[in-house]
């Protein structure tokens, strides 16, 4: 998992599709959902860590614009 799209596909695998119309809002909500999947032990720590890092990088990129 290397891109924002990969994180979206991971969430989609669990039936979670996020679109609120605001990119930063999408990222924050995706982070909440990833944390919830990890807490429920549906994803392992490697996937969790990678997904969070990808989302944080995407958030930094959005704030630059």
Coordinates of C-alpha atoms in Angstrom, one line a residue:
X1 CA 0.0 0.0 0.0
X2 CA 1.7 3.2 -1.2
X3 CA -1.0 5.6 -2.4
X4 CA -4.2 7.3 -1.2
X5 CA -6.1 5.1 -3.7
X6 CA -4.7 2.0 -2.1
X7 CA -6.1 3.1 1.3
X8 CA -9.5 3.8 -0.4
X9 CA -9.4 0.3 -1.8
X10 CA -8.6 -1.2 1.6
X11 CA -11.6 0.5 3.1
X12 CA -13.8 -0.5 0.2
X13 CA -12.9 -4.1 0.8
X14 CA -14.7 -3.7 4.2
X15 CA -17.6 -1.9 2.6
X16 CA -16.5 1.6 3.6
X17 CA -16.8 4.3 1.0
X18 CA -16.0 7.8 2.1
X19 CA -16.8 11.0 0.2
X20 CA -17.8 14.2 2.0
X21 CA -16.7 16.6 -0.8
X22 CA -13.8 18.0 1.2
X23 CA -10.4 16.3 0.7
X24 CA -9.2 17.0 4.2
X25 CA -12.5 15.8 5.6
X26 CA -12.2 12.6 3.6
X27 CA -8.7 12.0 5.0
X28 CA -9.7 12.6 8.6
X29 CA -12.7 10.3 8.3
X30 CA -10.6 7.6 6.6
X31 CA -8.1 7.8 9.5
X32 CA -11.0 7.3 12.0
X33 CA -12.2 4.2 10.0
X34 CA -8.7 2.7 9.7
X35 CA -8.3 3.1 13.5
X36 CA -11.6 1.4 14.0
X37 CA -10.7 -1.5 11.7
X38 CA -7.4 -1.9 13.7
X39 CA -9.2 -1.8 17.0
X40 CA -11.6 -4.5 15.8
X41 CA -8.5 -6.5 14.7
X42 CA -9.6 -6.7 11.1
X43 CA -6.3 -5.3 9.9
X44 CA -2.8 -6.0 11.3
X45 CA -0.4 -3.5 12.7
X46 CA 1.7 -3.3 9.5
X47 CA -1.3 -2.4 7.4
X48 CA -2.5 0.0 10.0
X49 CA 0.8 1.8 10.2
X50 CA 1.2 2.0 6.5
X51 CA -2.3 3.3 5.9
X52 CA -1.9 6.0 8.6
X53 CA 1.4 7.1 7.1
X54 CA -0.1 7.3 3.6
X55 CA -3.1 9.4 5.0
X56 CA -0.8 11.8 6.9
X57 CA 1.3 12.3 3.8
X58 CA -1.8 13.0 1.8
X59 CA -3.0 15.5 4.5
X60 CA 0.4 17.3 4.3
X61 CA 0.1 17.5 0.5
X62 CA -3.4 18.9 0.7
X63 CA -2.4 21.6 3.2
X64 CA 0.4 22.7 0.9
X65 CA -2.1 23.6 -1.8

